[in-house]
Coordinates of C-alpha atoms in Angstrom, one line a residue:
Chain C
M1 CA -28.9 -4.4 11.0
E2 CA -27.3 -1.0 11.4
H3 CA -23.4 -1.1 11.3
I4 CA -21.7 -1.9 14.9
V5 CA -18.3 -0.2 15.4
Y6 CA -16.0 -0.4 17.7
L7 CA -15.0 2.6 19.4
N8 CA -11.9 3.0 22.4
G9 CA -13.2 0.1 23.6
A10 CA -16.7 -0.1 23.1
L11 CA -19.1 -1.8 20.4
M12 CA -22.0 0.3 20.1
P13 CA -24.2 1.2 16.8
L14 CA -22.8 3.8 14.5
S15 CA -25.5 6.6 14.6
E16 CA -24.1 6.8 18.5
A17 CA -20.0 6.3 17.7
S18 CA -19.0 9.8 18.0
L19 CA -15.5 12.1 17.8
S20 CA -14.7 14.8 19.4
P21 CA -14.0 17.9 16.9
L22 CA -11.1 18.4 18.1
D23 CA -9.8 14.6 17.1
Y24 CA -5.9 15.3 15.7
G25 CA -7.5 12.8 13.1
F26 CA -9.8 15.4 12.2
L27 CA -7.8 17.9 13.0
Y28 CA -5.0 17.7 11.4
G29 CA -4.2 14.0 10.2
Y30 CA -2.4 12.8 13.1
G31 CA -2.7 9.1 12.9
L32 CA -3.3 5.9 10.9
F33 CA -5.1 3.7 9.7
E34 CA -5.2 -0.4 8.2
T35 CA -7.2 -1.7 6.0
M36 CA -7.6 -5.8 5.7
R37 CA -9.4 -8.5 4.6
A38 CA -11.7 -11.2 6.9
Y39 CA -12.4 -13.9 4.9
S40 CA -14.4 -16.8 6.5
G41 CA -14.3 -15.1 10.0
R42 CA -10.1 -14.7 9.9
V43 CA -8.3 -12.4 9.1
F44 CA -5.5 -12.2 6.5
R45 CA -1.9 -11.8 7.8
L46 CA -3.7 -9.8 11.1
E47 CA -0.6 -9.8 13.0
E48 CA 1.5 -7.6 10.0
H49 CA -1.1 -5.3 9.5
L50 CA -1.1 -4.6 13.7
R51 CA 3.2 -4.7 13.9
R52 CA 2.7 -1.5 11.4
L53 CA 0.3 0.1 13.2
R54 CA 2.1 -0.5 16.0
W55 CA 5.2 0.3 15.3
S56 CA 3.8 3.5 13.6
A57 CA 2.2 4.5 16.0
E58 CA 4.9 4.6 18.3
L59 CA 7.0 6.5 15.9
L60 CA 4.4 8.8 15.7
G61 CA 4.1 8.9 19.3
I62 CA 0.7 7.8 19.7
S63 CA -0.3 5.5 23.0
T64 CA -2.9 3.9 24.3
P65 CA -3.7 1.0 26.6
L66 CA -5.5 -0.3 23.8
I67 CA -3.1 -1.4 21.5
E68 CA -2.6 -4.8 23.6
D69 CA -6.0 -5.8 22.0
L70 CA -6.1 -4.6 18.7
A71 CA -7.0 -8.6 17.3
S72 CA -9.9 -8.4 19.8
A73 CA -11.0 -4.9 18.3
V74 CA -11.0 -6.4 14.9
Y75 CA -12.8 -10.2 16.0
D76 CA -15.6 -8.3 17.8
T77 CA -16.2 -5.5 15.1
L78 CA -16.7 -8.7 12.7
E79 CA -18.7 -10.5 15.3
A80 CA -21.0 -8.0 16.1
N81 CA -21.9 -7.6 12.5
R82 CA -22.0 -11.4 11.5
L83 CA -19.6 -10.9 9.1
A84 CA -17.2 -13.4 7.6
N85 CA -16.0 -12.1 4.1
A86 CA -15.6 -8.4 4.9
R87 CA -13.5 -5.2 4.4
V88 CA -12.0 -4.0 7.8
R89 CA -10.4 -0.7 8.9
M90 CA -8.8 0.5 11.8
T91 CA -8.5 4.0 12.4
L92 CA -5.6 5.1 15.6
S93 CA -5.2 9.1 16.0
A94 CA -4.0 11.0 18.3
G95 CA -7.1 11.7 19.8
R96 CA -8.5 14.9 21.4
G97 CA -6.3 18.2 21.8
E98 CA -5.7 21.7 21.5
P99 CA -7.1 23.8 18.4
I100 CA -3.5 24.4 17.7
P101 CA -0.6 22.3 16.4
D102 CA 0.5 21.1 19.7
I103 CA 0.7 16.5 20.2
S104 CA 1.2 17.2 23.2
S105 CA -1.8 18.6 24.1
C106 CA -3.5 15.1 23.5
K107 CA -3.7 12.5 26.3
E108 CA -6.2 10.2 24.8
A109 CA -5.8 8.5 21.4
T110 CA -8.8 7.8 20.0
L111 CA -9.2 4.2 18.4
L112 CA -12.1 3.0 15.6
V113 CA -12.7 -0.2 13.9
T114 CA -15.4 -0.6 10.8
A115 CA -16.1 -3.6 9.2
R116 CA -18.0 -3.9 5.8
E117 CA -19.2 -6.9 4.2
Y118 CA -16.9 -7.4 0.7
T119 CA -18.1 -9.2 -2.5
P120 CA -14.6 -9.9 -4.4
H121 CA -14.8 -8.9 -8.1
S122 CA -15.8 -11.0 -10.7
D123 CA -13.1 -13.6 -12.5
E124 CA -13.8 -11.6 -15.6
I125 CA -12.4 -8.5 -13.6
Y126 CA -9.7 -9.7 -13.0
Q127 CA -9.6 -11.1 -16.0
A128 CA -9.9 -7.5 -17.9
G129 CA -7.3 -5.9 -15.5
Y130 CA -7.7 -2.2 -14.4
K131 CA -6.7 0.6 -16.7
A132 CA -4.7 3.3 -15.3
I133 CA -3.2 6.7 -15.1
I134 CA -0.5 8.2 -14.3
S135 CA -1.3 10.8 -11.7
T136 CA 0.0 14.3 -12.3
T137 CA 0.7 14.1 -8.4
R138 CA 4.4 12.9 -7.4
R139 CA 5.2 11.2 -4.4
N140 CA 7.9 12.2 -2.5
S141 CA 10.6 10.1 -1.9
A142 CA 12.3 12.1 0.8
S143 CA 9.4 12.8 3.5
P144 CA 9.2 9.6 6.1
V145 CA 5.5 10.1 5.9
S146 CA 5.7 8.1 2.7
S147 CA 6.2 5.1 3.9
L148 CA 3.4 5.8 6.8
K149 CA -0.2 4.9 6.4
S150 CA -1.5 8.1 7.9
L151 CA -5.1 9.8 7.9
S152 CA -3.2 12.3 5.9
Y153 CA -4.5 10.6 3.0
I154 CA -5.4 13.6 0.9
E155 CA -2.7 12.9 -2.2
N156 CA -3.8 9.5 -2.5
M157 CA -7.3 10.4 -2.8
L158 CA -6.9 13.2 -5.3
A159 CA -4.7 10.8 -7.5
R160 CA -8.3 8.8 -7.1
R161 CA -9.9 11.3 -8.4
E162 CA -7.4 11.6 -11.3
A163 CA -8.0 8.4 -12.1
V164 CA -11.9 8.5 -12.0
S165 CA -12.4 11.4 -14.1
A166 CA -10.0 9.3 -16.6
G167 CA -12.2 6.5 -16.6
A168 CA -9.6 4.3 -15.4
D169 CA -9.1 2.0 -12.1
E170 CA -6.0 3.1 -10.7
A171 CA -3.9 5.9 -10.8
I172 CA 0.2 5.6 -10.3
L173 CA 2.3 8.3 -8.9
L174 CA 5.7 8.8 -9.7
N175 CA 8.3 10.5 -7.3
E176 CA 10.5 13.3 -7.5
H177 CA 12.9 11.6 -9.4
D178 CA 9.8 10.5 -11.8
S179 CA 11.0 6.8 -11.0
V180 CA 7.2 4.7 -10.7
S181 CA 6.4 4.7 -6.7
E182 CA 3.4 2.7 -6.2
G183 CA -0.5 3.2 -7.2
S184 CA -3.1 5.6 -5.1
T185 CA -4.0 2.8 -3.0
S186 CA -1.6 -0.2 -3.9
N187 CA 1.3 -1.3 -4.7
I188 CA 3.2 -2.0 -8.3
F189 CA 4.9 -4.9 -9.5
L190 CA 6.0 -5.6 -13.5
V191 CA 7.2 -9.1 -15.5
S192 CA 10.0 -8.4 -17.8
G193 CA 11.6 -11.9 -18.8
G194 CA 9.9 -13.5 -16.7
N195 CA 11.0 -11.9 -13.3
L196 CA 9.4 -9.8 -11.1
S197 CA 9.9 -6.0 -10.0
T198 CA 8.8 -3.6 -8.2
P199 CA 10.1 -0.3 -6.6
A200 CA 11.8 -0.3 -3.2
P201 CA 10.6 1.6 -0.4
E202 CA 13.3 4.4 -1.3
S203 CA 11.1 5.3 -4.0
G204 CA 8.6 6.9 -1.6
L205 CA 6.1 4.3 -1.2
L206 CA 4.0 2.5 1.4
P207 CA 5.6 -1.3 1.3
G208 CA 2.2 -3.0 1.4
I209 CA 1.5 -6.3 3.6
T210 CA 0.6 -7.6 -0.3
R211 CA 3.3 -6.6 -1.9
G212 CA 5.3 -8.6 1.2
V213 CA 3.1 -11.6 0.3
V214 CA 3.6 -10.9 -3.1
L215 CA 7.1 -10.9 -2.2
E216 CA 7.5 -14.4 -0.2
L217 CA 5.3 -16.7 -3.0
A218 CA 7.3 -15.6 -6.1
A219 CA 10.5 -16.8 -3.8
Q220 CA 8.6 -19.7 -3.2
A221 CA 7.6 -20.1 -6.6
G222 CA 11.3 -19.8 -8.0
I223 CA 10.2 -16.1 -9.4
Q224 CA 13.2 -14.4 -9.3
A225 CA 11.9 -10.9 -7.3
T226 CA 14.0 -7.5 -7.3
E227 CA 13.4 -4.0 -5.6
H228 CA 14.2 -1.2 -7.5
P229 CA 14.1 1.8 -9.0
V230 CA 11.4 1.4 -12.3
T231 CA 11.1 3.8 -14.7
T232 CA 7.5 4.8 -17.4
A233 CA 9.2 3.2 -19.6
D234 CA 9.5 -0.1 -18.1
L235 CA 6.1 -0.2 -17.2
M236 CA 5.1 0.8 -20.3
G237 CA 7.0 -2.0 -21.5
A238 CA 6.5 -4.7 -19.4
E239 CA 5.1 -8.1 -20.0
E240 CA 2.9 -7.9 -17.3
V241 CA 1.7 -4.7 -15.0
F242 CA -0.1 -5.9 -11.9
C243 CA -0.6 -3.6 -8.5
T244 CA -1.6 -5.1 -4.9
N245 CA -3.7 -4.6 -1.7
S246 CA -5.3 -6.5 0.9
V247 CA -8.3 -5.6 -0.6
I248 CA -8.9 -6.6 -3.9
E249 CA -5.4 -8.6 -3.4
I250 CA -3.4 -8.9 -7.2
M251 CA -5.2 -7.3 -10.0
A252 CA -3.6 -7.1 -13.6
V253 CA -2.8 -3.5 -15.1
T254 CA -3.5 -4.3 -18.7
A255 CA -3.2 -0.2 -19.8
V256 CA -1.5 2.3 -18.3
Q257 CA -2.6 5.8 -20.0
H258 CA -4.8 4.1 -22.6
Q259 CA -1.4 2.0 -24.0
Q260 CA -2.1 -1.8 -23.5
I261 CA 0.1 -3.6 -21.3
G262 CA 1.5 -7.0 -22.8
T263 CA -1.6 -8.9 -24.1
G264 CA -4.2 -6.7 -22.6
K265 CA -5.1 -9.2 -20.5
Q266 CA -4.1 -11.4 -17.5
G267 CA -0.7 -12.7 -17.5
P268 CA 0.8 -15.8 -16.9
V269 CA 2.4 -14.7 -14.0
T270 CA 0.0 -12.1 -12.4
E271 CA -2.5 -15.4 -12.6
Q272 CA 0.2 -17.9 -10.6
L273 CA 0.8 -15.5 -8.4
H274 CA -2.9 -14.8 -7.1
S275 CA -3.2 -18.4 -7.5
A276 CA -0.5 -18.8 -4.3
Y277 CA -1.9 -15.9 -2.9
R278 CA -6.0 -17.4 -2.3
M279 CA -4.1 -20.3 -1.3
A280 CA -2.4 -19.2 0.9
I281 CA -5.3 -17.3 2.1
A282 CA -7.0 -21.0 2.2
S283 CA -4.8 -22.7 4.5
E284 CA -3.6 -19.2 6.9
T285 CA -7.3 -18.5 7.3
K286 CA -8.9 -21.7 8.3
S287 CA -11.1 -22.1 11.7
Chain Z
M1 CA -17.4 29.3 30.5
E2 CA -17.4 26.3 28.4
H3 CA -16.2 27.0 25.1
I4 CA -18.5 27.3 22.3
V5 CA -18.0 25.7 18.6
Y6 CA -19.8 26.8 15.8
L7 CA -20.7 23.7 13.6
N8 CA -22.8 23.1 10.8
G9 CA -24.9 26.1 11.1
A10 CA -25.0 25.9 15.0
L11 CA -23.6 27.5 18.3
M12 CA -23.1 24.7 20.7
P13 CA -20.8 24.1 23.7
L14 CA -17.8 21.9 22.9
S15 CA -19.0 18.5 25.0
E16 CA -22.4 18.9 22.7
A17 CA -20.5 19.0 19.6
S18 CA -19.5 15.3 17.5
L19 CA -18.7 14.1 14.1
S20 CA -19.1 11.0 13.1
P21 CA -16.0 8.8 13.2
L22 CA -16.6 8.3 9.4
D23 CA -15.9 12.0 8.5
Y24 CA -13.7 12.1 5.6
G25 CA -11.6 14.6 7.6
F26 CA -10.9 11.9 9.4
L27 CA -10.7 8.9 8.0
Y28 CA -8.5 10.3 4.9
G29 CA -7.4 14.2 6.2
Y30 CA -9.2 15.3 3.2
G31 CA -10.1 18.6 3.8
L32 CA -9.1 22.8 5.0
F33 CA -8.6 24.7 7.7
E34 CA -7.8 28.7 8.0
T35 CA -6.1 30.0 11.4
M36 CA -7.1 33.4 11.8
R37 CA -6.2 36.0 14.2
A38 CA -8.9 38.2 15.4
Y39 CA -7.8 41.9 17.1
S40 CA -10.3 44.1 18.8
G41 CA -13.4 41.7 17.2
R42 CA -12.3 42.1 13.5
V43 CA -10.4 38.9 12.0
F44 CA -7.5 40.4 10.0
R45 CA -7.6 40.2 6.4
L46 CA -10.7 37.7 7.0
E47 CA -11.8 37.8 3.0
E48 CA -8.4 36.7 1.8
H49 CA -8.5 33.7 4.1
L50 CA -12.0 32.9 3.2
R51 CA -11.2 33.5 -0.4
R52 CA -8.5 30.9 -0.5
L53 CA -10.5 28.6 1.4
R54 CA -13.5 28.7 -0.8
W55 CA -11.1 28.6 -4.1
S56 CA -9.3 24.9 -2.6
A57 CA -12.5 23.6 -1.6
E58 CA -13.7 24.0 -5.4
L59 CA -10.0 22.1 -6.1
L60 CA -10.6 19.6 -3.9
G61 CA -14.6 19.5 -4.9
I62 CA -16.2 20.1 -1.4
S63 CA -19.7 21.8 -1.5
T64 CA -21.4 23.6 1.1
P65 CA -24.6 25.7 1.1
L66 CA -22.9 27.2 4.4
I67 CA -20.1 28.3 2.1
E68 CA -21.7 31.9 1.9
D69 CA -22.0 32.2 5.6
L70 CA -18.4 32.1 6.0
A71 CA -18.1 35.0 8.1
S72 CA -21.0 35.2 10.3
A73 CA -20.2 31.9 11.3
V74 CA -16.5 33.3 12.5
Y75 CA -18.2 36.3 13.7
D76 CA -20.9 34.3 15.8
T77 CA -18.0 32.0 17.3
L78 CA -16.1 34.9 18.7
E79 CA -19.4 36.8 20.0
A80 CA -21.0 33.5 21.5
N81 CA -17.2 33.2 23.9
R82 CA -17.3 36.9 24.1
L83 CA -14.1 37.0 22.5
A84 CA -11.9 40.0 21.2
N85 CA -8.2 39.2 20.8
A86 CA -8.5 35.9 19.3
R87 CA -7.2 32.4 16.8
V88 CA -9.7 31.3 15.3
R89 CA -9.7 28.1 13.3
M90 CA -12.2 27.5 10.4
T91 CA -12.2 24.2 9.2
L92 CA -14.3 22.4 6.3
S93 CA -13.8 18.2 5.4
A94 CA -16.2 16.8 3.0
G95 CA -18.0 15.2 5.8
R96 CA -19.7 11.6 6.3
G97 CA -19.0 9.4 3.5
E98 CA -18.1 5.3 3.2
P99 CA -15.2 4.0 5.1
I100 CA -13.4 3.2 1.8
P101 CA -11.6 5.9 -0.5
D102 CA -14.5 7.3 -2.3
I103 CA -15.5 11.3 -2.5
S104 CA -18.2 10.7 -4.0
S105 CA -19.9 8.6 -0.8
C106 CA -19.8 12.3 1.4
K107 CA -23.1 14.1 1.0
E108 CA -22.8 16.6 3.2
A109 CA -19.5 19.0 4.3
T110 CA -18.6 19.6 8.1
L111 CA -18.0 23.1 8.6
L112 CA -16.4 23.9 11.9
V113 CA -15.4 26.9 13.8
T114 CA -13.4 27.0 17.1
A115 CA -11.8 30.7 19.0
R116 CA -9.6 30.3 22.1
E117 CA -8.6 33.5 23.3
Y118 CA -5.2 34.8 22.5
T119 CA -2.0 36.8 24.1
P120 CA 1.0 38.2 21.9
H121 CA 4.4 37.1 23.0
S122 CA 5.8 39.7 24.7
D123 CA 8.2 42.5 22.7
E124 CA 11.1 40.8 24.2
I125 CA 10.2 37.3 22.7
Y126 CA 9.9 39.5 19.4
Q127 CA 13.3 41.1 19.8
A128 CA 14.9 37.7 21.1
G129 CA 13.2 35.7 18.1
Y130 CA 13.1 32.2 17.4
K131 CA 15.3 29.5 16.8
A132 CA 14.9 27.2 13.9
I133 CA 16.3 24.0 12.5
I134 CA 16.3 22.8 9.5
S135 CA 13.7 19.8 9.2
T136 CA 14.8 16.0 8.1
T137 CA 11.4 16.2 5.9
R138 CA 11.1 17.7 2.7
R139 CA 8.0 19.7 0.6
N140 CA 7.4 18.0 -2.3
S141 CA 7.5 21.0 -4.8
A142 CA 5.5 18.8 -7.7
S143 CA 2.5 18.2 -5.1
P144 CA -0.4 20.3 -5.4
V145 CA -1.4 19.5 -2.1
S146 CA 1.7 21.4 -0.9
S147 CA -0.2 24.8 -1.9
L148 CA -3.6 23.9 0.2
K149 CA -4.0 24.3 3.9
S150 CA -5.4 21.0 4.2
L151 CA -6.3 19.1 7.1
S152 CA -3.4 16.2 5.7
Y153 CA -1.3 18.1 7.8
I154 CA 1.1 15.4 9.6
E155 CA 4.2 16.4 7.9
N156 CA 3.8 20.0 9.3
M157 CA 3.5 18.2 12.6
L158 CA 6.5 16.1 12.8
A159 CA 8.6 18.8 11.5
R160 CA 7.1 20.9 14.7
R161 CA 7.7 17.4 16.6
E162 CA 11.3 18.1 15.4
A163 CA 11.4 21.7 16.5
V164 CA 10.0 20.7 20.2
S165 CA 13.0 18.0 20.8
A166 CA 15.1 19.8 20.0
G167 CA 14.8 23.3 22.0
A168 CA 14.0 24.8 18.6
D169 CA 11.1 27.6 17.8
E170 CA 10.2 26.2 14.8
A171 CA 11.7 23.6 12.1
I172 CA 12.2 24.8 8.5
L173 CA 11.2 22.8 5.4
L174 CA 13.5 22.2 2.5
N175 CA 12.4 21.0 -0.7
E176 CA 13.8 17.9 -2.8
H177 CA 16.0 20.2 -4.3
D178 CA 17.8 21.4 -1.6
S179 CA 15.6 24.7 -1.6
V180 CA 14.1 26.6 1.3
S181 CA 10.4 25.9 1.2
E182 CA 8.4 27.2 4.2
G183 CA 8.5 26.3 7.9
S184 CA 6.2 24.2 9.9
T185 CA 3.6 26.9 10.1
S186 CA 5.5 29.9 9.0
N187 CA 6.7 31.6 5.3
I188 CA 10.1 32.5 5.5
F189 CA 11.9 35.8 4.8
L190 CA 15.2 37.0 4.4
V191 CA 17.0 40.2 4.4
S192 CA 20.3 40.6 1.9
G193 CA 21.7 44.0 1.5
G194 CA 18.7 45.9 2.9
N195 CA 16.3 44.0 -0.1
L196 CA 13.9 41.3 1.0
S197 CA 13.5 37.8 -0.4
T198 CA 10.9 34.8 0.1
P199 CA 10.6 31.6 -1.8
A200 CA 8.2 31.5 -4.4
P201 CA 5.1 29.1 -4.9
E202 CA 6.9 26.5 -6.6
S203 CA 9.1 26.4 -3.9
G204 CA 6.7 23.8 -2.7
L205 CA 5.1 25.8 -0.4
L206 CA 1.9 27.3 1.3
P207 CA 1.6 31.0 0.2
G208 CA 0.2 32.5 3.5
I209 CA -2.1 35.3 3.8
T210 CA 1.0 36.7 6.3
R211 CA 3.4 36.3 3.6
G212 CA 1.4 38.2 0.9
V213 CA 0.4 41.5 3.5
V214 CA 4.1 41.6 4.0
L215 CA 5.1 42.0 0.4
E216 CA 2.8 44.7 0.3
L217 CA 3.9 46.4 2.8
A218 CA 7.4 46.0 1.6
A219 CA 6.5 47.2 -1.6
Q220 CA 4.5 50.7 0.2
A221 CA 8.0 51.3 2.1
G222 CA 10.1 50.9 -1.1
I223 CA 11.8 48.1 0.0
Q224 CA 12.8 45.6 -2.7
A225 CA 11.0 42.3 -2.2
T226 CA 11.7 39.5 -4.8
E227 CA 10.4 35.9 -4.3
H228 CA 13.1 33.3 -6.0
P229 CA 15.0 30.0 -4.4
V230 CA 16.3 30.4 -1.5
T231 CA 19.6 28.1 -0.6
T232 CA 20.5 27.2 3.0
A233 CA 24.0 29.3 2.9
D234 CA 21.5 32.1 1.9
L235 CA 19.5 31.7 4.7
M236 CA 22.7 31.2 7.1
G237 CA 24.2 34.3 5.6
A238 CA 21.3 36.7 5.7
E239 CA 21.3 39.6 7.7
E240 CA 18.2 38.9 8.9
V241 CA 15.6 35.7 8.5
F242 CA 12.1 35.9 10.0
C243 CA 9.2 33.7 9.9
T244 CA 5.3 35.4 9.1
N245 CA 2.1 33.4 9.9
S246 CA -1.6 34.6 11.0
V247 CA -0.8 34.2 14.9
I248 CA 2.3 35.3 15.2
E249 CA 2.4 37.7 12.4
I250 CA 6.3 38.4 11.9
M251 CA 8.5 36.7 13.8
A252 CA 12.8 37.2 13.9
V253 CA 14.7 33.7 13.6
T254 CA 17.8 34.6 15.1
A255 CA 19.5 31.4 15.2
V256 CA 19.5 28.5 12.5
Q257 CA 20.9 25.0 12.8
H258 CA 22.7 26.6 16.2
Q259 CA 24.1 29.1 14.0
Q260 CA 23.4 32.4 14.8
I261 CA 21.5 34.9 12.5
G262 CA 22.8 38.3 11.9
T263 CA 23.1 39.8 15.2
G264 CA 21.3 37.2 17.1
K265 CA 18.2 39.7 17.1
Q266 CA 15.5 40.9 15.7
G267 CA 16.8 43.1 12.8
P268 CA 15.7 46.5 11.8
V269 CA 14.0 45.6 8.7
T270 CA 12.0 43.1 10.4
E271 CA 11.1 45.5 13.4
Q272 CA 10.1 48.1 10.5
L273 CA 8.0 45.4 8.9
H274 CA 6.3 44.2 12.2
S275 CA 5.8 48.0 12.6
A276 CA 3.8 48.3 9.8
Y277 CA 2.4 45.0 10.0
R278 CA 0.5 46.3 13.2
M279 CA -0.5 49.5 12.2
A280 CA -2.6 47.5 9.1
I281 CA -4.4 45.7 11.5
A282 CA -4.9 48.8 13.4
S283 CA -6.0 50.4 10.6
E284 CA -8.0 47.7 8.9
T285 CA -9.4 46.4 12.4
K286 CA -11.1 49.4 13.7
S287 CA -15.0 49.1 14.0

């Protein structure tokens, strides 16, 4: 069956969906996206994703009457593709404008939703964890763009390419002060002395929805969690390191730059939080 | 007459040109562009623009058999639109891939050329010069992306929006060390003691083709020119400041943050270099 996508209010086969080459998403990376997971037909923390998208769109001056119907756009796309367990991407750009850098020339935003079946990694992969490298690219903590999930994603893509070339699964980006910022497509957590820590937004990162859920779950479990600057030495010396995003959920990082972290496999705090995360999914995505 | 665009080897009316919504230019800002000027049907320093595009494409791992025909693509587009004096944009993206961040899923690059008639600013505007602000956004001198003219252009666009909101013409970006980097769509030069200076590429800027031409012309005119870190104080205290890009060529900056620079109008060195620039155009674009 051909993929069905949602584009600007309508569902259509992917082959019939087309964008203007003058879309500002394409010309200038001027837009936003969200990546979400559907479990048994329900999208986990959908409202939080949509709230972030709406807030960021306001900041970029992108408005669309479709902004009220984002949740239906997501569910209609899932249903049209008969998907229950899926990875969903919503993309919002400023839409078509003149090919000169002038946002005021954009009249109508572009809203796209795509969904693909998603099969989670095996338990073996979660046990073994990810190997990470430290990217040569640095995050800019002084840029307002670092806190937006924008279509100007080339830095993240280059960091990912670096990881793939090195045979690793994820690339960790430092900021201009040599402090850990985030993974190329994830947030980073450390466990030290049984406590949790993660870089604060001031380190130049995108505070992910999953990151927020992990902080909530840690509080519920009585695990002390703080947001503060993290050095590479903190990372290397941690008992456990893990990374989070909406797709992989919570994944142990068991090596950084070929150096083993902790025991070299998923640690107990990581496992405990991932169990709690899956329980939250189960309870919140019940039909 | 409807605009004709060049897309992937063919000329077509803009209304018939369409992109896949899964183009990596759109999904991830993964691609490049060049902005050029045609004078009497000839594109000034075309080969330098194309060389930069090819070099950057190699760095991003974007390849296309069309890479050998870029110059024809530009001239065919100009001719199809019957344009002699024009602003030309060439865009190259990784093309369509899967909506997950995986460059290896892209099979065929997207190459787009658009051209629009361009009427230069009046001499009065060049005399009065631009008003500039210092953007709150910072350039990241440690990012390899700062030296690419990539489709991930949102930072520049936000800086432009800041300028427009403040009633200014250009926004100047500092880097993370508080050093002047570049304008949102231009490079910055200072004249002090009759000598020229401009931030070095290490300051986190895109070394523009026009910037290179200005350095050449200064050398020919016996004006000493150096590339070194520039502070905001240097800027404010300069005899003359100007900004450069392929479209506006050389434009005086006569105020920064509402403070007058030099005499508050185009200075003699700026004018001399702009005359030399126009002579270079005239001699190099003769048919």
